[in-house]
């Protein structure tokens, strides 16, 4: 009985520590945007007093912020559509077809989870330069989709494999082709897993920093992470405004992730069961 209570107490303690490590920095950035530089210098960890709205109003009124936001959204949408579209087709083939080398292909995709982007920086840059894809949104979106494919396939394959084969047999008897079964039956039934991989691909693309830094030199093409770094260098003395810009850049991804949290858990649970 005592061991159970001790384990429960340690679980609560761990949850509090994790909550503090993740939430406290976010609150510091968010509340710091409502303060002046003088308030921050006098008491870095204090609360706004009085609350200052000019920092957020200035950032929201600047065209640069909305340009960075639009660039991030466009690249993230393209990367997500490519990752989910190609990943769902690969997951369908690897889960419903039996062919020589199938497990080797799946293992190859699984090993892709262990391949960091930093290792591919130089060859990827040279390849994109040869293809003329520098300063292009496609030069960022396509590699981001490629790096999202391993986790997409790892999640989708067991989920699709768990769908009963009787449904496919019944669809074939009704005159449906393999492609018709995939499009009309398999994809709708795989909606939880598709939502999961879409959210993961979108958030990963949204937060990417190294790849856009590698491809873009023109600030008009910068994404939000690059925009935050540029804004920090330009207004290094205006700490409050930098915190406001950083807070606003985090809100879209956080809101998207929070709204889709249940679907993420459902998709991952289904893939584990499969």
Tab-separated table of C-alpha atoms in Angstrom:
chain	number	residue	atom	x	y	z
A	1	UNK	CA	0.000	0.000	0.000
A	2	UNK	CA	2.807	2.348	0.930
A	3	UNK	CA	4.704	1.516	-2.236
A	4	UNK	CA	1.618	2.346	-4.281
A	5	UNK	CA	1.234	5.722	-2.585
A	6	UNK	CA	4.938	6.409	-3.021
A	7	UNK	CA	4.736	5.586	-6.726
A	8	UNK	CA	1.686	7.834	-7.111
A	9	UNK	CA	3.455	10.658	-5.294
A	10	UNK	CA	6.523	10.296	-7.496
A	11	UNK	CA	4.292	10.342	-10.570
A	12	UNK	CA	2.673	13.596	-9.446
A	13	UNK	CA	6.101	15.044	-8.660
A	14	UNK	CA	7.407	14.122	-12.100
A	15	UNK	CA	4.324	15.659	-13.724
A	16	UNK	CA	4.832	18.887	-11.765
A	17	UNK	CA	8.500	19.040	-12.764
A	18	UNK	CA	7.690	18.479	-16.440
A	19	UNK	CA	4.899	21.055	-16.258
A	20	UNK	CA	7.223	23.579	-14.674
A	21	UNK	CA	9.978	22.992	-17.205
A	22	UNK	CA	7.626	23.420	-20.167
A	23	UNK	CA	5.051	25.964	-18.985
A	24	UNK	CA	7.173	28.384	-16.969
A	25	UNK	CA	9.380	29.434	-19.933
A	26	UNK	CA	6.276	29.894	-22.090
A	27	UNK	CA	4.659	32.095	-19.440
A	28	UNK	CA	7.865	34.097	-19.086
A	29	UNK	CA	7.921	34.802	-22.833
A	30	UNK	CA	4.190	35.526	-23.030
A	31	UNK	CA	4.042	37.827	-20.011
A	32	UNK	CA	7.337	39.472	-20.920
A	33	UNK	CA	5.705	40.823	-24.047
A	34	UNK	CA	3.284	42.777	-21.845
A	35	UNK	CA	6.107	44.553	-19.997
A	36	UNK	CA	8.508	47.358	-20.745
A	37	UNK	CA	12.255	46.972	-20.945
A	38	UNK	CA	12.581	48.891	-17.706
A	39	UNK	CA	10.267	46.457	-15.891
A	40	UNK	CA	12.204	43.481	-17.238
A	41	UNK	CA	15.542	44.968	-16.183
A	42	UNK	CA	14.285	45.752	-12.668
A	43	UNK	CA	12.574	42.386	-12.103
A	44	UNK	CA	13.124	39.801	-14.872
A	45	UNK	CA	10.740	37.260	-13.284
A	46	UNK	CA	8.055	39.738	-12.236
A	47	UNK	CA	4.524	40.225	-13.507
A	48	UNK	CA	3.477	43.095	-15.780
A	49	UNK	CA	2.618	46.199	-13.836
A	50	UNK	CA	1.137	48.030	-15.555
A	51	UNK	CA	0.267	45.863	-18.547
A	52	UNK	CA	1.693	47.188	-21.806
A	53	UNK	CA	-0.044	46.269	-25.052
A	54	UNK	CA	2.152	48.266	-27.419
A	55	UNK	CA	4.665	45.476	-27.999
A	56	UNK	CA	2.078	43.024	-29.327
A	57	UNK	CA	0.285	45.764	-31.265
A	58	UNK	CA	3.540	46.801	-32.939
A	59	UNK	CA	4.390	43.241	-33.951
A	60	UNK	CA	0.880	42.525	-35.252
A	61	UNK	CA	0.935	45.795	-37.174
A	62	UNK	CA	4.185	44.977	-38.950
A	63	UNK	CA	4.084	43.441	-42.409
A	64	UNK	CA	7.187	41.356	-41.726
A	65	UNK	CA	5.428	39.215	-39.109
A	66	UNK	CA	2.563	38.357	-41.434
A	67	UNK	CA	5.005	37.611	-44.269
A	68	UNK	CA	6.901	35.173	-42.069
A	69	UNK	CA	3.612	33.654	-40.896
A	70	UNK	CA	2.345	33.184	-44.445
A	71	UNK	CA	5.626	31.615	-45.574
A	72	UNK	CA	5.583	29.160	-42.665
A	73	UNK	CA	1.952	28.239	-43.307
A	74	UNK	CA	2.508	27.703	-47.040
A	75	UNK	CA	5.597	25.524	-46.577
A	76	UNK	CA	4.000	23.546	-43.737
A	77	UNK	CA	0.856	22.843	-45.782
A	78	UNK	CA	2.864	21.700	-48.816
A	79	UNK	CA	5.160	19.505	-46.705
A	80	UNK	CA	2.194	18.000	-44.858
A	81	UNK	CA	0.254	17.191	-48.037
A	82	UNK	CA	3.324	15.567	-49.602
A	83	UNK	CA	4.194	13.566	-46.481
A	84	UNK	CA	0.639	12.345	-45.867
A	85	UNK	CA	-0.098	11.649	-49.531
A	86	UNK	CA	3.095	9.745	-50.286
A	87	UNK	CA	3.181	8.133	-46.843
A	88	UNK	CA	-0.386	6.825	-47.137
A	89	UNK	CA	0.367	5.249	-50.522
A	90	UNK	CA	3.571	3.669	-49.222
A	91	UNK	CA	1.780	2.480	-46.084
A	92	UNK	CA	-0.949	0.933	-48.231
A	93	UNK	CA	1.550	-0.968	-50.364
A	94	UNK	CA	3.611	-2.127	-47.394
A	95	UNK	CA	0.569	-3.249	-45.402
A	96	UNK	CA	-1.749	-4.797	-48.017
A	97	UNK	CA	0.605	-6.168	-50.683
A	98	UNK	CA	2.960	-9.136	-50.379
A	99	UNK	CA	6.091	-8.830	-52.482
A	100	UNK	CA	9.743	-9.719	-52.246
A	101	UNK	CA	11.741	-7.235	-50.196
A	102	UNK	CA	8.713	-5.690	-48.507
A	103	UNK	CA	10.167	-5.944	-45.008
A	104	UNK	CA	13.513	-4.631	-46.256
A	105	UNK	CA	11.780	-1.538	-47.610
A	106	UNK	CA	9.939	-1.056	-44.333
A	107	UNK	CA	13.168	-1.463	-42.369
A	108	UNK	CA	14.786	1.144	-44.599
A	109	UNK	CA	12.031	3.629	-43.774
A	110	UNK	CA	12.331	2.759	-40.088
A	111	UNK	CA	16.051	3.470	-40.159
A	112	UNK	CA	15.162	6.882	-41.542
A	113	UNK	CA	13.975	7.793	-38.041
A	114	UNK	CA	17.621	7.620	-36.945
A	115	UNK	CA	18.927	9.854	-39.750
A	116	UNK	CA	19.298	13.459	-38.517
A	117	UNK	CA	18.930	16.427	-40.822
A	118	UNK	CA	22.274	17.858	-39.726
A	119	UNK	CA	24.142	14.958	-41.297
A	120	UNK	CA	22.560	15.661	-44.703
A	121	UNK	CA	23.097	19.424	-44.625
A	122	UNK	CA	26.004	19.691	-47.076
A	123	UNK	CA	24.871	17.121	-49.693
A	124	UNK	CA	21.301	18.422	-49.477
A	125	UNK	CA	22.460	21.992	-50.098
A	126	UNK	CA	24.561	20.939	-53.095
A	127	UNK	CA	21.673	18.900	-54.502
A	128	UNK	CA	19.193	21.763	-54.130
A	129	UNK	CA	21.652	24.174	-55.741
A	130	UNK	CA	22.117	21.885	-58.730
A	131	UNK	CA	18.347	21.595	-59.116
A	132	UNK	CA	17.913	25.366	-58.882
A	133	UNK	CA	15.660	25.074	-55.825
A	134	UNK	CA	17.407	27.576	-53.582
A	135	UNK	CA	15.196	30.528	-52.622
A	136	UNK	CA	12.201	28.310	-53.438
A	137	UNK	CA	9.476	27.154	-51.072
A	138	UNK	CA	9.622	23.749	-52.768
A	139	UNK	CA	13.288	23.499	-51.825
A	140	UNK	CA	12.225	23.492	-48.187
A	141	UNK	CA	8.879	21.689	-48.378
A	142	UNK	CA	10.076	18.634	-50.340
A	143	UNK	CA	13.009	17.762	-48.020
A	144	UNK	CA	10.815	18.375	-44.970
A	145	UNK	CA	8.232	15.973	-46.381
A	146	UNK	CA	10.984	13.432	-47.055
A	147	UNK	CA	12.194	13.602	-43.470
A	148	UNK	CA	8.592	13.215	-42.244
A	149	UNK	CA	7.991	10.088	-44.347
A	150	UNK	CA	9.638	7.575	-41.942
A	151	UNK	CA	7.421	8.401	-38.956
A	152	UNK	CA	4.401	8.696	-41.273
A	153	UNK	CA	4.915	5.201	-42.668
A	154	UNK	CA	5.765	3.700	-39.276
A	155	UNK	CA	2.421	4.940	-37.927
A	156	UNK	CA	0.253	4.256	-40.996
A	157	UNK	CA	1.462	0.761	-41.903
A	158	UNK	CA	0.293	-1.091	-38.751
A	159	UNK	CA	-2.918	0.960	-38.689
A	160	UNK	CA	-3.774	0.005	-42.267
A	161	UNK	CA	-2.657	-3.578	-41.700
A	162	UNK	CA	-5.138	-3.896	-38.817
A	163	UNK	CA	-8.107	-3.139	-41.111
A	164	UNK	CA	-9.794	-6.517	-41.828
A	165	UNK	CA	-9.072	-8.099	-45.178
A	166	UNK	CA	-12.745	-9.056	-45.451
A	167	UNK	CA	-13.560	-5.445	-46.213
A	168	UNK	CA	-11.201	-5.483	-49.162
A	169	UNK	CA	-12.643	-8.784	-50.402
A	170	UNK	CA	-16.157	-7.408	-50.154
A	171	UNK	CA	-15.137	-4.253	-52.017
A	172	UNK	CA	-13.559	-6.332	-54.809
A	173	UNK	CA	-16.741	-8.414	-55.109
A	174	UNK	CA	-18.699	-5.189	-55.450
A	175	UNK	CA	-16.513	-4.194	-58.372
A	176	UNK	CA	-14.090	-1.877	-56.636
A	177	UNK	CA	-10.506	-1.793	-57.838
A	178	UNK	CA	-7.483	-1.742	-55.554
A	179	UNK	CA	-7.279	1.999	-55.985
A	180	UNK	CA	-11.003	2.341	-55.289
A	181	UNK	CA	-10.658	0.360	-52.060
A	182	UNK	CA	-7.717	2.542	-51.045
A	183	UNK	CA	-9.485	5.822	-51.801
A	184	UNK	CA	-13.058	5.040	-50.721
A	185	UNK	CA	-12.614	2.649	-47.796
A	186	UNK	CA	-9.065	2.475	-46.467
A	187	UNK	CA	-8.360	6.203	-46.231
A	188	UNK	CA	-11.637	7.063	-44.416
A	189	UNK	CA	-11.075	4.231	-41.936
A	190	UNK	CA	-7.495	5.438	-41.406
A	191	UNK	CA	-8.596	8.991	-40.609
A	192	UNK	CA	-7.293	8.942	-36.974
A	193	UNK	CA	-3.821	7.847	-38.075
A	194	UNK	CA	-3.842	10.263	-41.015
A	195	UNK	CA	-4.697	13.113	-38.664
A	196	UNK	CA	-1.875	12.094	-36.356
A	197	UNK	CA	0.788	12.049	-39.048
A	198	UNK	CA	-0.570	15.274	-40.566
A	199	UNK	CA	-0.277	17.104	-37.254
A	200	UNK	CA	3.217	15.756	-36.637
A	201	UNK	CA	4.373	16.720	-40.139
A	202	UNK	CA	2.800	20.180	-39.880
A	203	UNK	CA	4.286	21.005	-36.489
A	204	UNK	CA	7.702	19.642	-37.503
A	205	UNK	CA	7.700	21.777	-40.636
A	206	UNK	CA	6.428	24.826	-38.764
A	207	UNK	CA	9.240	24.635	-36.199
A	208	UNK	CA	12.013	23.813	-38.705
A	209	UNK	CA	14.943	26.198	-38.577
A	210	UNK	CA	18.023	24.584	-40.140
A	211	UNK	CA	16.535	23.736	-43.538
A	212	UNK	CA	14.992	27.188	-44.230
A	213	UNK	CA	18.277	28.743	-43.074
A	214	UNK	CA	20.067	26.547	-45.594
A	215	UNK	CA	17.797	27.435	-48.528
A	216	UNK	CA	16.783	31.059	-47.995
A	217	UNK	CA	18.919	34.196	-48.092
A	218	UNK	CA	16.154	36.641	-48.983
A	219	UNK	CA	14.300	37.761	-45.850
A	220	UNK	CA	11.078	37.944	-47.887
A	221	UNK	CA	11.127	34.120	-47.966
A	222	UNK	CA	11.919	33.601	-44.286
A	223	UNK	CA	9.720	31.408	-42.113
A	224	UNK	CA	8.725	32.330	-38.563
A	225	UNK	CA	11.709	30.637	-36.844
A	226	UNK	CA	14.074	32.530	-39.136
A	227	UNK	CA	11.998	35.648	-38.647
A	228	UNK	CA	12.346	35.370	-34.876
A	229	UNK	CA	16.122	35.085	-35.184
A	230	UNK	CA	16.245	38.054	-37.560
A	231	UNK	CA	13.989	40.121	-35.309
A	232	UNK	CA	16.159	39.318	-32.279
A	233	UNK	CA	19.287	40.487	-34.074
A	234	UNK	CA	17.630	43.698	-35.274
A	235	UNK	CA	16.027	44.619	-31.934
A	236	UNK	CA	18.486	43.032	-29.528
A	237	UNK	CA	18.132	45.964	-27.135
A	238	UNK	CA	14.315	45.851	-27.136
A	239	UNK	CA	13.823	42.710	-25.039
A	240	UNK	CA	10.101	43.232	-24.477
A	241	UNK	CA	9.318	43.500	-28.179
A	242	UNK	CA	11.465	40.444	-28.948
A	243	UNK	CA	9.510	38.457	-26.332
A	244	UNK	CA	6.219	39.617	-27.874
A	245	UNK	CA	7.366	38.550	-31.348
A	246	UNK	CA	8.520	35.176	-30.023
A	247	UNK	CA	5.250	34.588	-28.161
A	248	UNK	CA	3.149	35.360	-31.221
A	249	UNK	CA	5.268	33.028	-33.352
A	250	UNK	CA	4.588	30.141	-30.946
A	251	UNK	CA	0.822	30.554	-30.709
A	252	UNK	CA	-0.236	29.038	-34.101
A	253	UNK	CA	1.700	25.797	-33.621
A	254	UNK	CA	0.651	25.456	-29.977
A	255	UNK	CA	-3.008	26.074	-30.795
A	256	UNK	CA	-2.935	23.611	-33.681
A	257	UNK	CA	-1.260	20.966	-31.543
A	258	UNK	CA	-3.653	21.427	-28.597
A	259	UNK	CA	-6.740	21.229	-30.808
A	260	UNK	CA	-5.514	18.006	-32.440
A	261	UNK	CA	-4.144	16.374	-29.274
A	262	UNK	CA	-6.941	13.818	-28.890
A	263	UNK	CA	-6.710	12.764	-32.507
A	264	UNK	CA	-2.946	12.316	-32.140
A	265	UNK	CA	-3.396	10.014	-29.162
A	266	UNK	CA	-6.143	8.070	-30.955
A	267	UNK	CA	-4.030	7.571	-34.053
A	268	UNK	CA	-0.982	6.450	-32.093
A	269	UNK	CA	-3.097	4.056	-29.994
A	270	UNK	CA	-4.534	2.497	-33.137
A	271	UNK	CA	-1.101	2.062	-34.689
A	272	UNK	CA	0.246	0.400	-31.553
A	273	UNK	CA	-2.695	-2.001	-31.401
A	274	UNK	CA	-2.235	-2.797	-35.087
